[in-house]
PDB file of C-alpha atoms in Angstrom:
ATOM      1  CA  UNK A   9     -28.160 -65.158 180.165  1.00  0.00           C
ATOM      2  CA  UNK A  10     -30.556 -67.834 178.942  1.00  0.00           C
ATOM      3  CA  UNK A  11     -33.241 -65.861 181.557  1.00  0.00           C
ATOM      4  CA  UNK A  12     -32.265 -62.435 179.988  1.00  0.00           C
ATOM      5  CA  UNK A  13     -32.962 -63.683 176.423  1.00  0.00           C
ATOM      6  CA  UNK A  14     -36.099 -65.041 177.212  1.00  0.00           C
ATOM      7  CA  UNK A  15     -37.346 -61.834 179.057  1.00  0.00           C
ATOM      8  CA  UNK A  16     -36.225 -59.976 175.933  1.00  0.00           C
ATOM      9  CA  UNK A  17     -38.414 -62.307 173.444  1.00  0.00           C
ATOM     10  CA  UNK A  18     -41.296 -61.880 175.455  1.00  0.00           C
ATOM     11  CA  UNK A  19     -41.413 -58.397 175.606  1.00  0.00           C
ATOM     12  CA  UNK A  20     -40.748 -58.123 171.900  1.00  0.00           C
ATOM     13  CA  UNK A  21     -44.025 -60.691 171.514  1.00  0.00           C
ATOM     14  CA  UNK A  22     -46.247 -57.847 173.505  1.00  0.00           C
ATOM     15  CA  UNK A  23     -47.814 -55.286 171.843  1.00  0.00           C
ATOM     16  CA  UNK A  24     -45.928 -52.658 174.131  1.00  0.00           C
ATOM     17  CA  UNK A  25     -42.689 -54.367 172.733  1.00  0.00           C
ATOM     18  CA  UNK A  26     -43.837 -54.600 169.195  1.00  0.00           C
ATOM     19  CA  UNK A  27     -44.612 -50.826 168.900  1.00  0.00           C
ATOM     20  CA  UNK A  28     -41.460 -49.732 170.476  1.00  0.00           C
ATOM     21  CA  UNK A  29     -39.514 -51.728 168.063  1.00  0.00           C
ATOM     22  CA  UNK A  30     -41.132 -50.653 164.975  1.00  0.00           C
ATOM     23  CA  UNK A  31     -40.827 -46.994 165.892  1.00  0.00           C
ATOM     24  CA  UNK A  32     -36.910 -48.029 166.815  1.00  0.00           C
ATOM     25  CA  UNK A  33     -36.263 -49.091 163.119  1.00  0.00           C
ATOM     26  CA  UNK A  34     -38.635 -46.145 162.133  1.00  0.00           C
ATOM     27  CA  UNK A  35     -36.917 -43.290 163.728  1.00  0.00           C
ATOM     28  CA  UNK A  36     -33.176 -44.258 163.080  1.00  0.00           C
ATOM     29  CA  UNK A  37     -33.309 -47.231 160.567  1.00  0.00           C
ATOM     30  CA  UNK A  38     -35.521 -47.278 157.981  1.00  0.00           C
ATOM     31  CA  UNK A  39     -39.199 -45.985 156.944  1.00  0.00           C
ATOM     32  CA  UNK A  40     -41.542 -46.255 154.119  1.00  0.00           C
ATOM     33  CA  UNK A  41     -42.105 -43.623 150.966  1.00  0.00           C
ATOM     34  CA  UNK A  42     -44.197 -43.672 148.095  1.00  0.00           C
ATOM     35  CA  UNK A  43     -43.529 -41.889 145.215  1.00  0.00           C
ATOM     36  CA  UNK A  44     -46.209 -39.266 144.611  1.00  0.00           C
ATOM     37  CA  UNK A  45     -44.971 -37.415 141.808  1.00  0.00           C
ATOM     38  CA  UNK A  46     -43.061 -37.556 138.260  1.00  0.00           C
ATOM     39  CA  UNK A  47     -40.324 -35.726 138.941  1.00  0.00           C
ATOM     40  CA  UNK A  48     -37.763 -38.345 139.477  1.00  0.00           C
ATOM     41  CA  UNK A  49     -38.747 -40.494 136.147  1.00  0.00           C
ATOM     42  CA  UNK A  50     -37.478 -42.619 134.541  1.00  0.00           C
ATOM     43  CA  UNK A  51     -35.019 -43.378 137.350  1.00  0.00           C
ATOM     44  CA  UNK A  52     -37.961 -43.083 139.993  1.00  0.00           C
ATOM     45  CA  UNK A  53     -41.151 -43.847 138.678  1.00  0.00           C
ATOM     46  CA  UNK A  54     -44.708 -42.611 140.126  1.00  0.00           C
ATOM     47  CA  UNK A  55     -46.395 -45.638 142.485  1.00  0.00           C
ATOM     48  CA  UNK A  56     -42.551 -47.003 143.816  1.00  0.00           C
ATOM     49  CA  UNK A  57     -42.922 -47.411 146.927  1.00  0.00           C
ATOM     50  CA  UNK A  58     -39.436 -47.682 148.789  1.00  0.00           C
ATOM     51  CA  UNK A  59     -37.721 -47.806 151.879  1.00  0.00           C
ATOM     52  CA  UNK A  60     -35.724 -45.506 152.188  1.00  0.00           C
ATOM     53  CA  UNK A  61     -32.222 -45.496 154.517  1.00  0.00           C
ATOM     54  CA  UNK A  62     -32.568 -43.298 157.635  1.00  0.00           C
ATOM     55  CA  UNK A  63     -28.894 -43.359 158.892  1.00  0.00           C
ATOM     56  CA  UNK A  64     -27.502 -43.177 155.544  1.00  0.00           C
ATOM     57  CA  UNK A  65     -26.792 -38.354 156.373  1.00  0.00           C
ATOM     58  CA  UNK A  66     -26.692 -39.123 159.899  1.00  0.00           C
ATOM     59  CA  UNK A  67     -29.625 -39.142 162.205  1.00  0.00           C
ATOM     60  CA  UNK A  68     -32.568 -37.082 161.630  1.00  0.00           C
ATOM     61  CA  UNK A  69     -34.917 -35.778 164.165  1.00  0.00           C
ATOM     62  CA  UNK A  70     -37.367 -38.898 164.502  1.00  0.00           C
ATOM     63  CA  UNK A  71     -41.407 -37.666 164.083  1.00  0.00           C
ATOM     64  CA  UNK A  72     -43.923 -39.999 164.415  1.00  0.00           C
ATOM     65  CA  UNK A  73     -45.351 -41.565 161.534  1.00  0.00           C
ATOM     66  CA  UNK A  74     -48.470 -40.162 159.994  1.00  0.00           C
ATOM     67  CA  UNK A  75     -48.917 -37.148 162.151  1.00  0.00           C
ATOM     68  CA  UNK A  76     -45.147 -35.286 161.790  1.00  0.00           C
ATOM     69  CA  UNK A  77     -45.035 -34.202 164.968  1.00  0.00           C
ATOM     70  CA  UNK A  78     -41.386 -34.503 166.344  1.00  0.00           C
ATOM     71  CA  UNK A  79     -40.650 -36.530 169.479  1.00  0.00           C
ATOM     72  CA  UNK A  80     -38.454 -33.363 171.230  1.00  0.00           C
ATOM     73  CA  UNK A  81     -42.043 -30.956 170.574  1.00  0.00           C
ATOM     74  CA  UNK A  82     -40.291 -28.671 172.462  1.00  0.00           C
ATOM     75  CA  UNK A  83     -37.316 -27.983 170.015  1.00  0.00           C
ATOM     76  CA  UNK A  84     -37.390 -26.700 166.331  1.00  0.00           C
ATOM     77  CA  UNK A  85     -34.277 -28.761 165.449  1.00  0.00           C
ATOM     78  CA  UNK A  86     -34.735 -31.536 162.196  1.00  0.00           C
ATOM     79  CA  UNK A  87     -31.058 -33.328 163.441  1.00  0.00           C
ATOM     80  CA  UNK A  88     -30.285 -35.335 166.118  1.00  0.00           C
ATOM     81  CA  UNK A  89     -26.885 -36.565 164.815  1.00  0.00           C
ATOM     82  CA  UNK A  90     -24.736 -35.136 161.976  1.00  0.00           C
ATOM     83  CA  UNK A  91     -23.055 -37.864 160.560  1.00  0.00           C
ATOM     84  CA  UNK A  92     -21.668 -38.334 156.792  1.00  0.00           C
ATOM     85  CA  UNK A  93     -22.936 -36.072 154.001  1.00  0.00           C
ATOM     86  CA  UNK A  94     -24.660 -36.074 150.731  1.00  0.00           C
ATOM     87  CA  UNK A  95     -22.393 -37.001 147.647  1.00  0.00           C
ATOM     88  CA  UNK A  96     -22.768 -35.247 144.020  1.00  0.00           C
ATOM     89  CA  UNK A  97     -25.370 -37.349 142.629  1.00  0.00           C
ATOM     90  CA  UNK A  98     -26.998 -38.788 145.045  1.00  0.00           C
ATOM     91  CA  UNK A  99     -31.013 -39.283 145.379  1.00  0.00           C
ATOM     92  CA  UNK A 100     -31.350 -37.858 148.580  1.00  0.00           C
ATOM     93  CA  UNK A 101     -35.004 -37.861 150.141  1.00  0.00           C
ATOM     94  CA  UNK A 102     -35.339 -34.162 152.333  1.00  0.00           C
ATOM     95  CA  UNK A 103     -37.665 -32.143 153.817  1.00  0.00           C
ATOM     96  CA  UNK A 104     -39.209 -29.240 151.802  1.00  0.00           C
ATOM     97  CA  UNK A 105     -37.267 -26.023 153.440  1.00  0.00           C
ATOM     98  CA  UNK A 106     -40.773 -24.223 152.483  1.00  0.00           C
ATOM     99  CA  UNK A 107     -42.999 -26.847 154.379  1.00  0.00           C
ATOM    100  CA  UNK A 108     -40.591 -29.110 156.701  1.00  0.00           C
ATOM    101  CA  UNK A 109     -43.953 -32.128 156.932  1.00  0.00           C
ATOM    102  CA  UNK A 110     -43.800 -32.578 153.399  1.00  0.00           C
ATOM    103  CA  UNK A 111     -41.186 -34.990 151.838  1.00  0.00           C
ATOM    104  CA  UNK A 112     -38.963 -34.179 148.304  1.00  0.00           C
ATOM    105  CA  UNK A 113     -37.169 -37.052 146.871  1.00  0.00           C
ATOM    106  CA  UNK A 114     -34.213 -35.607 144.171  1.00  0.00           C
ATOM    107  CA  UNK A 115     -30.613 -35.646 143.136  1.00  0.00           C
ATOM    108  CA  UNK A 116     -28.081 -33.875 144.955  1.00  0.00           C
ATOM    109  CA  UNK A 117     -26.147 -31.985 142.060  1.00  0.00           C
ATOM    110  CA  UNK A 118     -24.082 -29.216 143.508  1.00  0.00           C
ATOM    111  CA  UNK A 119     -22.243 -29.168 146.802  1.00  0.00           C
ATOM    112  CA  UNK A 120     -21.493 -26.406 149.266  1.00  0.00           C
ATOM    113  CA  UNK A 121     -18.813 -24.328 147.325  1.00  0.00           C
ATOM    114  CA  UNK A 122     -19.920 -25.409 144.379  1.00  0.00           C
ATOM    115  CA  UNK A 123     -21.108 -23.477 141.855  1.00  0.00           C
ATOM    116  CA  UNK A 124     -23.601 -23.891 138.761  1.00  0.00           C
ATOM    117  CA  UNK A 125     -26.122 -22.202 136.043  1.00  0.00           C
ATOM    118  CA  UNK A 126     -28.451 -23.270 133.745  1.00  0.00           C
ATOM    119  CA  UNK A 127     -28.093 -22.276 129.937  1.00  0.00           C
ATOM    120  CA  UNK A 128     -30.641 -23.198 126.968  1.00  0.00           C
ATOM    121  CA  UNK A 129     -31.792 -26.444 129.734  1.00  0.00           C
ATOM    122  CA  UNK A 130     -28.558 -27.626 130.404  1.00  0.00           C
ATOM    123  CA  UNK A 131     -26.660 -27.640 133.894  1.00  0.00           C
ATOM    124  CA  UNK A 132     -23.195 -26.394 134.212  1.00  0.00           C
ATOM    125  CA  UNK A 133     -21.149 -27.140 136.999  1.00  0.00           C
ATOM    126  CA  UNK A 134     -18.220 -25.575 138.352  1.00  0.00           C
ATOM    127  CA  UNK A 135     -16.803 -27.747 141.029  1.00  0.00           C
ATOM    128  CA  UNK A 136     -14.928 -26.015 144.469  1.00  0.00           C
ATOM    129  CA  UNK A 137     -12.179 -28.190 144.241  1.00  0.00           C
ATOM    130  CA  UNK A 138     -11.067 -26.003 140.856  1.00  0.00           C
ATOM    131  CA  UNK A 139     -10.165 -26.399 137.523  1.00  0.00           C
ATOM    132  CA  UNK A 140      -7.303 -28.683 137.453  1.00  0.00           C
ATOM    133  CA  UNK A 141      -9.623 -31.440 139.216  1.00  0.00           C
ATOM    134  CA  UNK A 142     -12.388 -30.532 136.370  1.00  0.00           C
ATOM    135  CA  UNK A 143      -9.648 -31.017 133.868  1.00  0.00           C
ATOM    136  CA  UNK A 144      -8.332 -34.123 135.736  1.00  0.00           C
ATOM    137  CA  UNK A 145     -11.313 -35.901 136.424  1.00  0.00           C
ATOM    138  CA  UNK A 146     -13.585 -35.122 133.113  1.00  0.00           C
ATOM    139  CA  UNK A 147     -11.695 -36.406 130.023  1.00  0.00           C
ATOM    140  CA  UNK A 148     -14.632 -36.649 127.787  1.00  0.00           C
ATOM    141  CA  UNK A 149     -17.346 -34.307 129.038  1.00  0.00           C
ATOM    142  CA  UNK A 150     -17.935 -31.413 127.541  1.00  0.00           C
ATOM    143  CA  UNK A 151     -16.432 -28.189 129.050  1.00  0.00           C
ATOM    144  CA  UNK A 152     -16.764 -24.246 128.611  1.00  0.00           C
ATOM    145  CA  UNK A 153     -14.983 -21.458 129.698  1.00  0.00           C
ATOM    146  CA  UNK A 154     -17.147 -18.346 131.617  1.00  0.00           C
ATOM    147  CA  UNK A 155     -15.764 -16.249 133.761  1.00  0.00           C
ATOM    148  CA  UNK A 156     -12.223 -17.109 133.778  1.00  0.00           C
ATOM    149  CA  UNK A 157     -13.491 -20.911 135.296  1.00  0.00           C
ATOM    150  CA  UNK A 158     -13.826 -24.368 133.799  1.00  0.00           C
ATOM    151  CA  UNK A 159     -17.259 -25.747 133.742  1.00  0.00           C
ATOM    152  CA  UNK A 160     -19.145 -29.325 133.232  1.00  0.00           C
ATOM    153  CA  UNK A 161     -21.809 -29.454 130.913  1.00  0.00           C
ATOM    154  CA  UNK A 162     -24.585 -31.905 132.376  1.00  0.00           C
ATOM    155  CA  UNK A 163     -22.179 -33.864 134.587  1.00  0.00           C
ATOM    156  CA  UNK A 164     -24.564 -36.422 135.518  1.00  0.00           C
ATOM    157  CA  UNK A 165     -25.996 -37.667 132.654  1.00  0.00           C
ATOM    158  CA  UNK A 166     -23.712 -40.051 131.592  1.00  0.00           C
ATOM    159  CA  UNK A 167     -23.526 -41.732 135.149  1.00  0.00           C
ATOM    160  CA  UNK A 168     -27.203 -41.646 135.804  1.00  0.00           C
ATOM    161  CA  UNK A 169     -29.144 -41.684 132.149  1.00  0.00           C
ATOM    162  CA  UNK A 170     -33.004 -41.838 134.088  1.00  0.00           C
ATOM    163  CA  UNK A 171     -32.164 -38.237 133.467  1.00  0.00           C
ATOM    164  CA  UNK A 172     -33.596 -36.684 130.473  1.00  0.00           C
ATOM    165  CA  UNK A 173     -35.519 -33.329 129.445  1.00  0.00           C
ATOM    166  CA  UNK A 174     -38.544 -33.057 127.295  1.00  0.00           C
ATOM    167  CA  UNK A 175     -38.861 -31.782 123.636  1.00  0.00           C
ATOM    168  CA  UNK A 176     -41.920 -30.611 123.747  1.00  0.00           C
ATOM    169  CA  UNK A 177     -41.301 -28.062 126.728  1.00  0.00           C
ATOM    170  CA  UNK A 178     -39.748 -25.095 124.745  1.00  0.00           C
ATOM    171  CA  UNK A 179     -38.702 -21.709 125.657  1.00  0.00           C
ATOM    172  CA  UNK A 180     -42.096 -19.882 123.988  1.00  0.00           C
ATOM    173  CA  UNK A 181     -43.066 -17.593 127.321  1.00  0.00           C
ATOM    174  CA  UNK A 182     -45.395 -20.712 128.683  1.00  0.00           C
ATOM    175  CA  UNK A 183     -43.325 -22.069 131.269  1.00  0.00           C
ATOM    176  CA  UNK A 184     -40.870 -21.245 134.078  1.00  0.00           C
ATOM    177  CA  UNK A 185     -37.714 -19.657 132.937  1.00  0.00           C
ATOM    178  CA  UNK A 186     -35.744 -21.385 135.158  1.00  0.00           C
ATOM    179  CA  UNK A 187     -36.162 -24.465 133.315  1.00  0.00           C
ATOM    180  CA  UNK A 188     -34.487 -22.725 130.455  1.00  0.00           C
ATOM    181  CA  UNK A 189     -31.548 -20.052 132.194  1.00  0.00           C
ATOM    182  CA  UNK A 190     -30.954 -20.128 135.534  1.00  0.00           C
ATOM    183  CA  UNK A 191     -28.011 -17.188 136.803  1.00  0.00           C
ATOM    184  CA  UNK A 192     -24.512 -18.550 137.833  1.00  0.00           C
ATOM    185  CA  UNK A 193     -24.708 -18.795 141.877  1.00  0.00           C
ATOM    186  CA  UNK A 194     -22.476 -20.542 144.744  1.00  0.00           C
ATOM    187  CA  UNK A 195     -24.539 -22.880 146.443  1.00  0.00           C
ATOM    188  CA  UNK A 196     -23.878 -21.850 150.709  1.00  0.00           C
ATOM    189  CA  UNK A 197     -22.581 -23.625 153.258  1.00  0.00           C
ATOM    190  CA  UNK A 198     -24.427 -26.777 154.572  1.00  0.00           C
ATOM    191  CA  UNK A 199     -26.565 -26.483 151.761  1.00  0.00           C
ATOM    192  CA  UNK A 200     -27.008 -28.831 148.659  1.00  0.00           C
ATOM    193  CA  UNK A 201     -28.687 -27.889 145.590  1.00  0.00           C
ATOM    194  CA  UNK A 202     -31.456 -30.403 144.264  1.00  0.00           C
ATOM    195  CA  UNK A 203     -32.899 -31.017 140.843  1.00  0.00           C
ATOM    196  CA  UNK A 204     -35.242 -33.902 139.475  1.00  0.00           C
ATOM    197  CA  UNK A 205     -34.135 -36.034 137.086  1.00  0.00           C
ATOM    198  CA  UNK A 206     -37.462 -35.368 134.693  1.00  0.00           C
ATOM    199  CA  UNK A 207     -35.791 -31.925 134.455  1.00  0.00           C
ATOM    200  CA  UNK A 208     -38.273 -30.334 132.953  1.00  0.00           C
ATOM    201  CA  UNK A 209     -41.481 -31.104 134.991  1.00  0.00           C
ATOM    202  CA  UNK A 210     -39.194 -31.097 138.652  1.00  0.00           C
ATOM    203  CA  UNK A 211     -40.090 -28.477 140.958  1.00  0.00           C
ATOM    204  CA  UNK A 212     -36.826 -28.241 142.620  1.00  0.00           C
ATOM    205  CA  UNK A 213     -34.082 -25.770 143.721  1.00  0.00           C
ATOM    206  CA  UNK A 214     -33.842 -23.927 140.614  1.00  0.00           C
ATOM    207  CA  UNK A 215     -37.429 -22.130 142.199  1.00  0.00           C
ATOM    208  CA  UNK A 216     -36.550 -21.924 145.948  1.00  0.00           C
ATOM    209  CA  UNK A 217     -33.354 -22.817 146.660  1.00  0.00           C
ATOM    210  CA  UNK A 218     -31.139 -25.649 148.344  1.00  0.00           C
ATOM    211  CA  UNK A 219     -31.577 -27.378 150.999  1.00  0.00           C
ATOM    212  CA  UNK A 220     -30.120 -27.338 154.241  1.00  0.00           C
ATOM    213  CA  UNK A 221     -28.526 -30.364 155.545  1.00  0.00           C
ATOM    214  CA  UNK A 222     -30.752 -30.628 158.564  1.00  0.00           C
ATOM    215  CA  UNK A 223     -33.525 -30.952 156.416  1.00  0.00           C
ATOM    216  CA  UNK A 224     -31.802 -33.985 155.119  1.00  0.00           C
ATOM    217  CA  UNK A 225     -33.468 -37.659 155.797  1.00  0.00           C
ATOM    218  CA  UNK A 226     -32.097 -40.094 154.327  1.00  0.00           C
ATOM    219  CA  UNK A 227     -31.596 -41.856 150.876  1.00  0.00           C
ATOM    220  CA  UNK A 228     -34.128 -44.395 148.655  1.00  0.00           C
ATOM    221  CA  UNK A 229     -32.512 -47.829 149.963  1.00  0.00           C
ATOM    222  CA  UNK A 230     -34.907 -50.279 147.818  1.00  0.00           C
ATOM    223  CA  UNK A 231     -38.027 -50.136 145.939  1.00  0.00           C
ATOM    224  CA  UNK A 232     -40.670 -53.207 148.093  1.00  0.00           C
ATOM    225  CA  UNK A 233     -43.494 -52.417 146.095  1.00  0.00           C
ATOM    226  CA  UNK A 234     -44.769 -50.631 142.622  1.00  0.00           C
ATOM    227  CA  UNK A 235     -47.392 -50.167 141.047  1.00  0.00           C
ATOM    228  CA  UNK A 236     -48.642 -47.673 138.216  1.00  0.00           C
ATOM    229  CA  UNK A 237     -51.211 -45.958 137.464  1.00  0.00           C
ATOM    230  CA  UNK A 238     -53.860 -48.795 135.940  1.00  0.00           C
ATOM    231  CA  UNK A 239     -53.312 -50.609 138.968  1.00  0.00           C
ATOM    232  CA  UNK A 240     -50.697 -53.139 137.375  1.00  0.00           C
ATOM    233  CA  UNK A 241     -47.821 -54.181 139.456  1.00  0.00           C
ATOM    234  CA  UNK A 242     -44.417 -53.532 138.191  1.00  0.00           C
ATOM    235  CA  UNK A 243     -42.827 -57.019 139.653  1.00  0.00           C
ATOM    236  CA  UNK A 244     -39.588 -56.079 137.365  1.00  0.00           C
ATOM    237  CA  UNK A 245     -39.033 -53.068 140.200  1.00  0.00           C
ATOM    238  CA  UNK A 246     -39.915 -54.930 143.487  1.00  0.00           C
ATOM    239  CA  UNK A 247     -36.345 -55.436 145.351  1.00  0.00           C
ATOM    240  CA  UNK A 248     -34.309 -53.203 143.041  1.00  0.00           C
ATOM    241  CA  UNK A 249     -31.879 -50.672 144.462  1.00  0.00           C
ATOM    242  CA  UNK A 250     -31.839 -46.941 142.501  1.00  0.00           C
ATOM    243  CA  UNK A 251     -28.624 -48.563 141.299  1.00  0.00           C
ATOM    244  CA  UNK A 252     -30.460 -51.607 139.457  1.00  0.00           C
ATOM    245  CA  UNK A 253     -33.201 -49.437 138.124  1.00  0.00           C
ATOM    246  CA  UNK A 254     -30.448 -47.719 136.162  1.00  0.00           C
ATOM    247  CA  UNK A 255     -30.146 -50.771 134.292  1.00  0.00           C
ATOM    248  CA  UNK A 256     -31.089 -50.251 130.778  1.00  0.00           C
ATOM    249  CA  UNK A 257     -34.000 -53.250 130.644  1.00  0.00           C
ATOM    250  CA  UNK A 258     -35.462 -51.014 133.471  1.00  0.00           C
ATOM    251  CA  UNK A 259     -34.797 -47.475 132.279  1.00  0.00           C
ATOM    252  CA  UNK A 260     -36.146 -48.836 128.591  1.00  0.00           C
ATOM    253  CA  UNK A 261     -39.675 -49.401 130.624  1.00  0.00           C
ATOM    254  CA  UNK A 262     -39.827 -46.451 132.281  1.00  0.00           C
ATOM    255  CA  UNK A 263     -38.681 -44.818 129.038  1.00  0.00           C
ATOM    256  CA  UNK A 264     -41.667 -46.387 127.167  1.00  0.00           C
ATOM    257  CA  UNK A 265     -44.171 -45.371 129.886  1.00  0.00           C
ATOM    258  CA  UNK A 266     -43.460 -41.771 130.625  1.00  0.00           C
ATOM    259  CA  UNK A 267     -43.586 -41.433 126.811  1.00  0.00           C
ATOM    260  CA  UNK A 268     -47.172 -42.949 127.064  1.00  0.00           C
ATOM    261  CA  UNK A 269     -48.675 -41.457 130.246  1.00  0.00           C
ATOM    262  CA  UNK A 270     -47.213 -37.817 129.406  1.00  0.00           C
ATOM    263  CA  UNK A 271     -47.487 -37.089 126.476  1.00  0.00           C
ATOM    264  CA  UNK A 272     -49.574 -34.370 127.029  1.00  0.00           C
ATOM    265  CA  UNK A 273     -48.224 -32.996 130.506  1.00  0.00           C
ATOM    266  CA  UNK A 274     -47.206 -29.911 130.649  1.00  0.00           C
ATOM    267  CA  UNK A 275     -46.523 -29.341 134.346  1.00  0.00           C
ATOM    268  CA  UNK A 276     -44.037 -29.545 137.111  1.00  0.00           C
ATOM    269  CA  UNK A 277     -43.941 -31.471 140.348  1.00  0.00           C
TER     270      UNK A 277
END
């Protein structure tokens, strides 16, 4: 045993061992994301750099790091494993459906059977498992009637308040319309509809659709580094879990800085 052990250590000292290892915790454990874009703020901010938790939706189809080019070439498949699925609410870090090598990170808002629409900004959800369970499980939302069905207005903001919209993006002909009105659909099968929580500068399934859960990857496990954009490190962040940074000493922060840094941003991302 003691002979085994030993054999074991030294192969995990050699550079042979080393690399095999980090692609091990890579492919199926957990990998490295940076935050390139505002549309998760203030619960995700620009510069966070996280791991995030690769077995979390099962296993996806490992690529190699850098290059995106799958270890099974010779299949189109983004799954190796199905395993548990996203939850309403959930940031869920995907593949874009339009360009599987590039990386989204959102919230999952709508499940398959769900269904939603957008009115005057706001989300309304009508979950599949019907009205009583609306009725049962929302004392204290706000909730319309439209066609015949119960609906939640803006379910998740009370749970998760990093998500916000912006005053100055009004409904004057200058931007998207389906940041303002969005038709009722049923999200399909296997699908999961997505939306940033900087709702009005996310480009997310409101412009092309959900997302398949083979394009799934995982979900933000902890934020090891962050920094913004004059090069300051934001030590508050380092270590915190999406759950911490909902906080309100941390959401106050990121409050104060998107207010600074876009004041005059008018775009989505």
């Amino acid at each position: 045993m003691k002979n085994t052990l030993y054999k074991a250590y030294k192969f995990s000292n050699s550079w042979t061992g080393t690399i095999i290892i980090v692609l091990f915790v890579i492919f199926f454990i957990a990998q490295a994301f940076r935050i390139p874009s505002g549309s998760m703020k203030d619960s995700l901010l620009v510069g966070d750099h996280l791991f995030a938790k690769k077995f979390a939706y099962g296993i996806p189809m490992p690529h190699l790091p850098f290059l995106e080019v799958s270890i099974m070439p010779w299949s189109d498949s983004l799954r190796l494993m199905d395993g548990d699925t996203p939850k309403r609410g959930d940031i869920v870090i995907f593949r874009y459906p339009n360009n599987p090598k590039q990386h989204f990170v959102k919230r999952c808002v709508a499940l398959p059977g769900d269904e939603l629409f957008v009115s005057e900004k706001n989300l309304y959800l009508h979950y599949k498992e019907g009205d009583e369970y609306i009725k049962n499980h929302f004392k204290g939302y706000e909730i319309v009637i439209f066609g015949g069905k119960l609906w939640v207005k803006n379910p998740y903001m009370k749970e998760h308040p990093g998500i916000h919209h912006d005053d100055k993006i009004v409904d004057n002909g200058r931007y998207p319309p389906q940041l303002f009105n969005f038709a009722p659909i049923k999200v399909d099968a296997d699908n999961y509809f997505m939306m940033g929580d900087n709702r009005d500068h996310s480009n997310d399934s409101r412009f092309w659709g959900s997302v398949p859960y083979d394009n799934i990857e995982g979900t933000p496990w902890f934020i090891y580094f962050s920094i913004d954009d004059n090069w300051e490190i934001r030590w508050d962040r380092i270590g915190k879990t999406p759950t911490d940074l909902e906080e309100p000493e941390h959401l106050d922060k990121a409050r104060e800085e998107r207010i600074r840094t876009d004041k005059d941003y008018h775009g989505i991302s």
